[in-house]
PDB file of C-alpha atoms in Angstrom:
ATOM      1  CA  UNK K   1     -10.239   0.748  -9.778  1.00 46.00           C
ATOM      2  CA  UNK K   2     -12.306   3.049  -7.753  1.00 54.00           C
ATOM      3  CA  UNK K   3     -11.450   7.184  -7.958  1.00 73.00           C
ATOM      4  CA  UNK K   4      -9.852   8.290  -5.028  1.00 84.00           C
ATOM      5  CA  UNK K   5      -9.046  11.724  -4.728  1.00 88.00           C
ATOM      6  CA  UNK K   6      -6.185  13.458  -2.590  1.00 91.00           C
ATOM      7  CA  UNK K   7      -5.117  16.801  -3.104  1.00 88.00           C
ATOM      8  CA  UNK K   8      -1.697  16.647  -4.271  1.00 90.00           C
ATOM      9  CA  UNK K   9       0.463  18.714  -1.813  1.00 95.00           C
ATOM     10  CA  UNK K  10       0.611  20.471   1.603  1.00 96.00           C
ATOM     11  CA  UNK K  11       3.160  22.263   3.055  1.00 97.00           C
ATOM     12  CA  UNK K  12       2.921  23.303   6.962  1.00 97.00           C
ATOM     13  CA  UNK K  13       5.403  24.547   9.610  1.00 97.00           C
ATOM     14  CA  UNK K  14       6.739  22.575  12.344  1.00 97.00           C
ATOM     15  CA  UNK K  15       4.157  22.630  15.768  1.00 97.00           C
ATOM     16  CA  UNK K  16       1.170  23.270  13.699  1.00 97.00           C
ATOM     17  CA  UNK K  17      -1.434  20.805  12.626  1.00 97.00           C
ATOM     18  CA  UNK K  18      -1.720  19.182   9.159  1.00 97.00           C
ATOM     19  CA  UNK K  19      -5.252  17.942   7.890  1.00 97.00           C
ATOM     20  CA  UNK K  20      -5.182  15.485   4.518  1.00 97.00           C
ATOM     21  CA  UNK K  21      -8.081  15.502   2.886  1.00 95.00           C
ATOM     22  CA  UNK K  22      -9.704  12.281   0.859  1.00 93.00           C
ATOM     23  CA  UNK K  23     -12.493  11.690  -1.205  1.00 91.00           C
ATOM     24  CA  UNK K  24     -13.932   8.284  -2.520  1.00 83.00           C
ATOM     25  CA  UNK K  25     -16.520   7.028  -4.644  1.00 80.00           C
ATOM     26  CA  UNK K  26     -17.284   3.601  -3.441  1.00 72.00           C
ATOM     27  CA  UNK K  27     -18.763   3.070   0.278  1.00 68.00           C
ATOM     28  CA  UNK K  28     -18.591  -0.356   0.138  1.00 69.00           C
ATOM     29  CA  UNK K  29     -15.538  -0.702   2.133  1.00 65.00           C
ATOM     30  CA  UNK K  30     -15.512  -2.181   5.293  1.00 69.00           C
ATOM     31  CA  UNK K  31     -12.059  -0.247   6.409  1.00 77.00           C
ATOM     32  CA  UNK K  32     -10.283   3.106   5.247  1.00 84.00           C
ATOM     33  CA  UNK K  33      -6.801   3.320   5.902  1.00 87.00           C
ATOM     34  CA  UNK K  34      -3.679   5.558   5.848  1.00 92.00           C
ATOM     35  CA  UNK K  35      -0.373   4.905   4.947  1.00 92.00           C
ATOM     36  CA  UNK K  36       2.589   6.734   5.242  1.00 94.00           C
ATOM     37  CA  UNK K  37       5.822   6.559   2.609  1.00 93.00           C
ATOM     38  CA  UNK K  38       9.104   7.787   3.283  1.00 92.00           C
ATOM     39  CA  UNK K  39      10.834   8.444   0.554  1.00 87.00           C
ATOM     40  CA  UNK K  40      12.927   5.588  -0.513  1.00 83.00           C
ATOM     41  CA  UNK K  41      10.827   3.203   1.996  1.00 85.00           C
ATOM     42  CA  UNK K  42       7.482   1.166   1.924  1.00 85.00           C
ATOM     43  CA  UNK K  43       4.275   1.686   3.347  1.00 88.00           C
ATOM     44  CA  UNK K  44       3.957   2.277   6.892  1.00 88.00           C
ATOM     45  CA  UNK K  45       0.308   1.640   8.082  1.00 86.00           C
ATOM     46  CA  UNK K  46      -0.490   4.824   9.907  1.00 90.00           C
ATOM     47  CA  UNK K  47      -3.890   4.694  11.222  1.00 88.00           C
ATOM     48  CA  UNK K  48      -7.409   2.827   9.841  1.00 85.00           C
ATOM     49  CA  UNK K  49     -10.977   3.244  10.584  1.00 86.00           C
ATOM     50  CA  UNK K  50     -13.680   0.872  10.682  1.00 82.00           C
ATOM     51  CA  UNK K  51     -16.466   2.664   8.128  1.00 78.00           C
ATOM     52  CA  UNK K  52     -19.286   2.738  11.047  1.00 81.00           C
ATOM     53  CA  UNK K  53     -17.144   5.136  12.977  1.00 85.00           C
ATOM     54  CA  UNK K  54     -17.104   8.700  12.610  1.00 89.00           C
ATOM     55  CA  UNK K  55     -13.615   9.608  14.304  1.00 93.00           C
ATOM     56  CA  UNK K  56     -10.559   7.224  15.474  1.00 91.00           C
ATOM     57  CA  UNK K  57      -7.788   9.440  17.587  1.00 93.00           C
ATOM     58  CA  UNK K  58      -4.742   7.664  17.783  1.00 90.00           C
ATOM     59  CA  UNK K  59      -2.137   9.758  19.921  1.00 94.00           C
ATOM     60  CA  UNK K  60      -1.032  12.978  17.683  1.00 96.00           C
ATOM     61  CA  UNK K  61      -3.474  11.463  14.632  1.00 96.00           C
ATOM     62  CA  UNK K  62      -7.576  11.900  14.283  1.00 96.00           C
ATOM     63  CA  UNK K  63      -9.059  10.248  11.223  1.00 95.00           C
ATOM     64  CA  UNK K  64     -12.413  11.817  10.472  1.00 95.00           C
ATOM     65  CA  UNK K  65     -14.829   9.896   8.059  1.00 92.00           C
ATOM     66  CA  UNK K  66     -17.874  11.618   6.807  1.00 91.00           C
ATOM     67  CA  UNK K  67     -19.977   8.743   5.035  1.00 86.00           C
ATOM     68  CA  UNK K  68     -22.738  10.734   3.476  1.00 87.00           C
ATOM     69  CA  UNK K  69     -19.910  12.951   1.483  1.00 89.00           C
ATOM     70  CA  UNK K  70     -17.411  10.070   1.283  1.00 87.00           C
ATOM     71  CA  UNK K  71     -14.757  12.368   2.827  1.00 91.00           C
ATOM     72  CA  UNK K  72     -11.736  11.104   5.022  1.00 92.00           C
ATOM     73  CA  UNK K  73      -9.450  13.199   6.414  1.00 95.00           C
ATOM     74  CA  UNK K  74      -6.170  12.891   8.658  1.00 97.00           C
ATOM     75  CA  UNK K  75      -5.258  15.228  10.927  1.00 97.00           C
ATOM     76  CA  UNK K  76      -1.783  15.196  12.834  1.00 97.00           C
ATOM     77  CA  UNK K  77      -1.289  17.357  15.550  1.00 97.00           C
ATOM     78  CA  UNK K  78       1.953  19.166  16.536  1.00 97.00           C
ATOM     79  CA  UNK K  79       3.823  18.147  13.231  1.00 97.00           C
ATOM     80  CA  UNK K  80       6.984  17.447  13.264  1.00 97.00           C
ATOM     81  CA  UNK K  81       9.768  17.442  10.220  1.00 95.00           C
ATOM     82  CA  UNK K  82       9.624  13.285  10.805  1.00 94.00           C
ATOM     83  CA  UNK K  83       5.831  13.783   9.348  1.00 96.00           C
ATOM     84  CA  UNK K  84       7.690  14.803   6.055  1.00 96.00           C
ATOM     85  CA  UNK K  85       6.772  11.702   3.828  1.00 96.00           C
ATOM     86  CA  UNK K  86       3.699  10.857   1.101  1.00 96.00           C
ATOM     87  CA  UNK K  87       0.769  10.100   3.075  1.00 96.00           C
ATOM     88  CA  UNK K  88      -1.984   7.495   0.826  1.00 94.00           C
ATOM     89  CA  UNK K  89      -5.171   6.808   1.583  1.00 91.00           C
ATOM     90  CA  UNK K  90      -6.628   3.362   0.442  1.00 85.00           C
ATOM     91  CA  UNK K  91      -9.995   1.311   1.334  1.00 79.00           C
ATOM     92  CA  UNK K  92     -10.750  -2.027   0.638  1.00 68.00           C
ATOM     93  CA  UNK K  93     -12.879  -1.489  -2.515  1.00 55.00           C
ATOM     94  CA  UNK K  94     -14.366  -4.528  -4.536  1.00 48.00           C
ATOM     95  CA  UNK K  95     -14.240  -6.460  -1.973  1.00 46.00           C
ATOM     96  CA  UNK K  96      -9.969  -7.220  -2.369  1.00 56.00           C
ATOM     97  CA  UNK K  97      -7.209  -5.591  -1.616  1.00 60.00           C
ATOM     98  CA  UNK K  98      -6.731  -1.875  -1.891  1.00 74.00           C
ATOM     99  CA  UNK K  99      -7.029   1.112  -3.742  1.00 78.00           C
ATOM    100  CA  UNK K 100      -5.350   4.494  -3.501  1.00 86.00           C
ATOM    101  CA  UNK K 101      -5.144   7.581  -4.171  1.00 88.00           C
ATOM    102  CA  UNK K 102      -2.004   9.360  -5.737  1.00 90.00           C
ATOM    103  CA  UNK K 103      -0.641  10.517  -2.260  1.00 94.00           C
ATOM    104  CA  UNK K 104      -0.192  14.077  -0.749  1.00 96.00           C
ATOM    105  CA  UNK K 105       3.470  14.937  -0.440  1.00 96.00           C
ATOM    106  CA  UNK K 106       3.429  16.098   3.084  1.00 97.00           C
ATOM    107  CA  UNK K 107       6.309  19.149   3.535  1.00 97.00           C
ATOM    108  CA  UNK K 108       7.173  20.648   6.955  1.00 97.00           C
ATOM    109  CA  UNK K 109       9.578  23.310   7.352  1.00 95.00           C
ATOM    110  CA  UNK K 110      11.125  24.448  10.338  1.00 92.00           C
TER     111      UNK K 110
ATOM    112  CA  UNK S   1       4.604  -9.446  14.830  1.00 54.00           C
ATOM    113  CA  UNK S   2       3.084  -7.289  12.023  1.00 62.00           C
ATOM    114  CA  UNK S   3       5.555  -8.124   9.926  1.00 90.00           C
ATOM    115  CA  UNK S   4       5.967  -8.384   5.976  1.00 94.00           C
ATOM    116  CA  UNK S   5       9.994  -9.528   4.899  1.00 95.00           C
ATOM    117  CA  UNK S   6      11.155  -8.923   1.384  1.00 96.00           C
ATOM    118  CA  UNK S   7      14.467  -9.574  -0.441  1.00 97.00           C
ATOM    119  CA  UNK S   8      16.047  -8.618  -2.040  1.00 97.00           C
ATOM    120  CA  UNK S   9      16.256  -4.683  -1.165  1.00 94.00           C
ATOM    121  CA  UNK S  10      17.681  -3.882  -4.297  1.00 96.00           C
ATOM    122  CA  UNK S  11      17.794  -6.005  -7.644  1.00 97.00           C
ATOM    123  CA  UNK S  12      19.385  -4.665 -11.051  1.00 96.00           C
ATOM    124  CA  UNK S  13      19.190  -7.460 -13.965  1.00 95.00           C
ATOM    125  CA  UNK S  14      19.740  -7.542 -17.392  1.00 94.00           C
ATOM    126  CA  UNK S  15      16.778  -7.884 -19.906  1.00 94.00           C
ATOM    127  CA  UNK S  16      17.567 -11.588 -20.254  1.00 92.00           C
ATOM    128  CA  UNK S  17      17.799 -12.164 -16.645  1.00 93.00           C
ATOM    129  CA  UNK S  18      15.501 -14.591 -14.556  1.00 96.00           C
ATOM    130  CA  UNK S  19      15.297 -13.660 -11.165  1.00 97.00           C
ATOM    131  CA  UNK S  20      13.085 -14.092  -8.122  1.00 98.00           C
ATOM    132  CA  UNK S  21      11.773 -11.198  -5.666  1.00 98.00           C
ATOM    133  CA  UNK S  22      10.338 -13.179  -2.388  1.00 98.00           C
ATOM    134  CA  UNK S  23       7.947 -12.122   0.461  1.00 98.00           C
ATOM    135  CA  UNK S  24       7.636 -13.916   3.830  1.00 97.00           C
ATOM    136  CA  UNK S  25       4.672 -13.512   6.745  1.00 96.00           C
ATOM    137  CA  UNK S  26       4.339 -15.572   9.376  1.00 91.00           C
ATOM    138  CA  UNK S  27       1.176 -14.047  10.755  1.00 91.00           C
ATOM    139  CA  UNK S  28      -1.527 -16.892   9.753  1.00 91.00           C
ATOM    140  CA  UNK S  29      -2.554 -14.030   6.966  1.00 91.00           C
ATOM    141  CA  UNK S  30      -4.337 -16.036   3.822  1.00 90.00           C
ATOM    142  CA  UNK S  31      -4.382 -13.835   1.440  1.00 90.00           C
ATOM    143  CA  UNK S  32      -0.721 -12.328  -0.162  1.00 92.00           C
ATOM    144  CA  UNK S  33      -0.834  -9.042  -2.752  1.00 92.00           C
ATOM    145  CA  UNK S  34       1.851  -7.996  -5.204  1.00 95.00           C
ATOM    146  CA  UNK S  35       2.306  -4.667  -5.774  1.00 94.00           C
ATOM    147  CA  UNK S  36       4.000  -2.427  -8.859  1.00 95.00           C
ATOM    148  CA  UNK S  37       5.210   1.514  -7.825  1.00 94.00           C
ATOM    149  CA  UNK S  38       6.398   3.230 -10.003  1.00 93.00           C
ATOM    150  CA  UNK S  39       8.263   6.875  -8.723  1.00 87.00           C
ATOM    151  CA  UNK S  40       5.497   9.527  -7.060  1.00 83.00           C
ATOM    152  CA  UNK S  41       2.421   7.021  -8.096  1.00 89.00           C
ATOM    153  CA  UNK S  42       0.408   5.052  -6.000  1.00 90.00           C
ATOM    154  CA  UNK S  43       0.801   1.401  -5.616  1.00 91.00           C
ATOM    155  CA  UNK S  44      -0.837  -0.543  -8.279  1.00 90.00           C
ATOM    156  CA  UNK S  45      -1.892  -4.128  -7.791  1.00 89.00           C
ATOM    157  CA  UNK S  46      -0.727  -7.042  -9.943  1.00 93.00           C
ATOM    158  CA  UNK S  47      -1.591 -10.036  -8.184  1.00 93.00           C
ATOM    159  CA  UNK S  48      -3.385 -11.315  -4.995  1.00 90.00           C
ATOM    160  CA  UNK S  49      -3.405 -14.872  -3.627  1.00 92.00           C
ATOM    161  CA  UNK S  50      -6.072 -16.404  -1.249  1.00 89.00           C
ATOM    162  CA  UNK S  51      -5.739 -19.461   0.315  1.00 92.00           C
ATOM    163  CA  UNK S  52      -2.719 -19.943  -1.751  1.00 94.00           C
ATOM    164  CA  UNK S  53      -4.491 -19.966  -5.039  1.00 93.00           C
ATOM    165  CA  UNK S  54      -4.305 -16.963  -7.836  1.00 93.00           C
ATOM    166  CA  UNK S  55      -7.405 -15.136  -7.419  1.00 86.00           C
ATOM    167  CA  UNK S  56      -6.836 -11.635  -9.027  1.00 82.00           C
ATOM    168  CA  UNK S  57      -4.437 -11.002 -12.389  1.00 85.00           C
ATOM    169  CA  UNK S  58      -4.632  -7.338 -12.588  1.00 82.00           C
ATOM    170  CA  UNK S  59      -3.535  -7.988 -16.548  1.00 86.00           C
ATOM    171  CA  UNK S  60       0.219  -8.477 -15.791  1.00 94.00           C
ATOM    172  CA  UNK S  61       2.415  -9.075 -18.567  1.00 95.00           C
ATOM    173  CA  UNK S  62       3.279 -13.192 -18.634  1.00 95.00           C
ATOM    174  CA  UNK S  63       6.927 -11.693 -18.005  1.00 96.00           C
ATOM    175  CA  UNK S  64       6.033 -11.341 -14.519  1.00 97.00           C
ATOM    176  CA  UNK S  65       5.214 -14.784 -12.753  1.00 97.00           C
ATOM    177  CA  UNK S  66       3.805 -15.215  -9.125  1.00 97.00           C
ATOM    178  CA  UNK S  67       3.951 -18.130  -7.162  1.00 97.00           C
ATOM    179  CA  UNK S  68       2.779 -19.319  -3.413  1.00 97.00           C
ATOM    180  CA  UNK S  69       4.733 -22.387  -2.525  1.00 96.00           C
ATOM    181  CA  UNK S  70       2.938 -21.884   0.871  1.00 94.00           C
ATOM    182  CA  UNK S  71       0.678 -19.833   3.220  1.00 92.00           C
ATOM    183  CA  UNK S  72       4.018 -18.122   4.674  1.00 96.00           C
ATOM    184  CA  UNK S  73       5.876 -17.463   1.182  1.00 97.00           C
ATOM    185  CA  UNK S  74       4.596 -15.659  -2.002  1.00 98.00           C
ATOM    186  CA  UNK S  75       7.352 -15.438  -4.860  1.00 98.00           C
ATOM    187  CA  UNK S  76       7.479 -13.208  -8.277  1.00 98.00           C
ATOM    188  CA  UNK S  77       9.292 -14.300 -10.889  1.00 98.00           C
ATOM    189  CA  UNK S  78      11.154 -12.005 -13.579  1.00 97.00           C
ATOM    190  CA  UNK S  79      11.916 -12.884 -17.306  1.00 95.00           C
ATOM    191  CA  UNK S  80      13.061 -11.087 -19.999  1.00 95.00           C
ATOM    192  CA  UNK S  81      11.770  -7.733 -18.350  1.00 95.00           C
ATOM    193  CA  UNK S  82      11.923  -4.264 -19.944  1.00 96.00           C
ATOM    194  CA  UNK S  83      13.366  -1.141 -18.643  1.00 96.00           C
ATOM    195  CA  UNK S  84       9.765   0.276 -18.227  1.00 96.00           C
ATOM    196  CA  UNK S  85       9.383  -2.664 -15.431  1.00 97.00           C
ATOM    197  CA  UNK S  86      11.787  -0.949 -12.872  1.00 97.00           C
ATOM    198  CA  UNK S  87       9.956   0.237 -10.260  1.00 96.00           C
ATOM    199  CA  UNK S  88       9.597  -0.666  -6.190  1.00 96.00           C
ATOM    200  CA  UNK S  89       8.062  -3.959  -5.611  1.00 97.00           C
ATOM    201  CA  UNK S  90       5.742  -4.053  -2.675  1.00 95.00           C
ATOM    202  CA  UNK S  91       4.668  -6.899  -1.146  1.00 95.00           C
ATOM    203  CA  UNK S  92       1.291  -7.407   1.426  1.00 92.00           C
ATOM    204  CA  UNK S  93      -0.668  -9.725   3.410  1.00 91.00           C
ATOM    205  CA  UNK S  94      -3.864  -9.539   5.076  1.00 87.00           C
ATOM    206  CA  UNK S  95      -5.636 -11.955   7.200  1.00 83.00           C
ATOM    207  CA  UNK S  96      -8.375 -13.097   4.545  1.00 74.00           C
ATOM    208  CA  UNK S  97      -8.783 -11.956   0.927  1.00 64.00           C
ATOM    209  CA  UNK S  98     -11.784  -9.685   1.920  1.00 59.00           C
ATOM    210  CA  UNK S  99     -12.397  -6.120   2.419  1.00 54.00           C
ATOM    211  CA  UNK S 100     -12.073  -4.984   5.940  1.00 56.00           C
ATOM    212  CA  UNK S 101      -8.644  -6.978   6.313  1.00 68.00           C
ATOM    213  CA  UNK S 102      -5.842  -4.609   7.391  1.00 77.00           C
ATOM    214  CA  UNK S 103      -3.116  -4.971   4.762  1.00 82.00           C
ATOM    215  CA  UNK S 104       0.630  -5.302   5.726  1.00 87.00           C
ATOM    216  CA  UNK S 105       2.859  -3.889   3.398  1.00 90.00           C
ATOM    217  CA  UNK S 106       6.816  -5.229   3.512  1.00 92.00           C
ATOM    218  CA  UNK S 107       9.144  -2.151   2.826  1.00 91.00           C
ATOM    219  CA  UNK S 108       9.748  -3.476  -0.827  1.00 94.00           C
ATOM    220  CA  UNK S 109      12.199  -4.300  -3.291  1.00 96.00           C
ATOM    221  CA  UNK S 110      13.960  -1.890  -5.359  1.00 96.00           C
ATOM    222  CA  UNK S 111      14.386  -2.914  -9.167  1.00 97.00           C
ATOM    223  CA  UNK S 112      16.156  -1.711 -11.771  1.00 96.00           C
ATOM    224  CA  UNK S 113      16.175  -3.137 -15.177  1.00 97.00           C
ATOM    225  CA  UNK S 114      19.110  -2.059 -17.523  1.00 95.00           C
TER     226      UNK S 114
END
């Protein structure tokens, strides 16, 4: 599959923003996307972005997508100890399906 | 309705075993994905179905068997399984088998091999 890179772990207190960072080799995709995993759940499609777009806000979430660096990032404002979970992001490389990369284990303390 | 059903939840059989997992959409979505996760990985694919025809094989063991009776149903059968198979099962659907589909995921099913 293609390399996607997360960084592994972030750790944030309650009320202050978290930003997930991605980077992707292939810019063939047509869609990035973000899911979110709680533990012991599924995926829960968070947020996606079409790959002519720059920025997609979606109430306390902002997906950024820098195409010349192949850099994604999520950013949730005023997080909350809900926003606890494994966050994945995924494109449709190849033309099928998804990819993804190894999550970031999203921690928020009170 | 965004909505991807799986059962069971949970599933613990014996190495002998056969057993079903099954995934339901009723969205009109085409194309139907079977997913492996193992514990703090990503989802890896196994299978996808367009048009209710095997398209991908992601070099699954013949233990594992997939089946689409229908658009609505996809099906993955377990034989003789090893305890290195148990993992969460995750089932998706998209509209068409192409990139730029948004991809359903169902919450999964939960097996244990003993």
């Amino acid at each position: 599959g293609e390399d996607v890179e997360q960084s592994l772990f972030l750790s944030v207190r309650e009320g202050d923003s978290s930003v997930i960072n991605c980077t992707y080799t292939d810019s063939s995709s047509t869609y990035l996307y973000w899911y979110k995993q709680e533990p012991g759940a599924g995926l829960q499609l968070l947020t996606y972005i079409f790959s002519n777009m720059d920025m997609k806000q979606d109430q306390r979430l902002t997906v950024l997508l820098n195409k010349k660096d192949k850099h994604l990032s999520l950013r949730i404002a005023d997080t909350q100890t809900g926003d606890s979970a494994i966050y994945f992001c995924g494109g449709g490389y190849s033309g099928y399906a998804l990819n993804f990369g190894k999550g970031t284990s999203l921690l928020v303390t009170p | 309705d965004t909505e991807v059903t799986q059962t069971p939840k949970h599933l613990v059989m014996g190495m002998t075993n056969k057993k079903s997992l099954k995934c339901e959409q009723h969205m009109g979505h085409r194309a139907m994905y079977w997913y492996k996760q193992k514990a703090k990985k990503p989802p890896e694919l196994m299978f996808v179905y367009s048009y209710e025809k095997l398209s991908i094989n992601e070099s699954v063991p013949s233990r594992f068997s997939p089946e689409c009776p229908n658009s609505s149903l996809l099906n993955l059968h377990l034989h003789a399984l090893q305890p290195e198979d148990s993992a969460l099962y995750l089932c998706a659907s998209s509209r068409r088998r192409v990139s730029g589909n948004t991809i359903y995921f169902g919450e999964g099913s939960w097996l244990t091999v003993v």
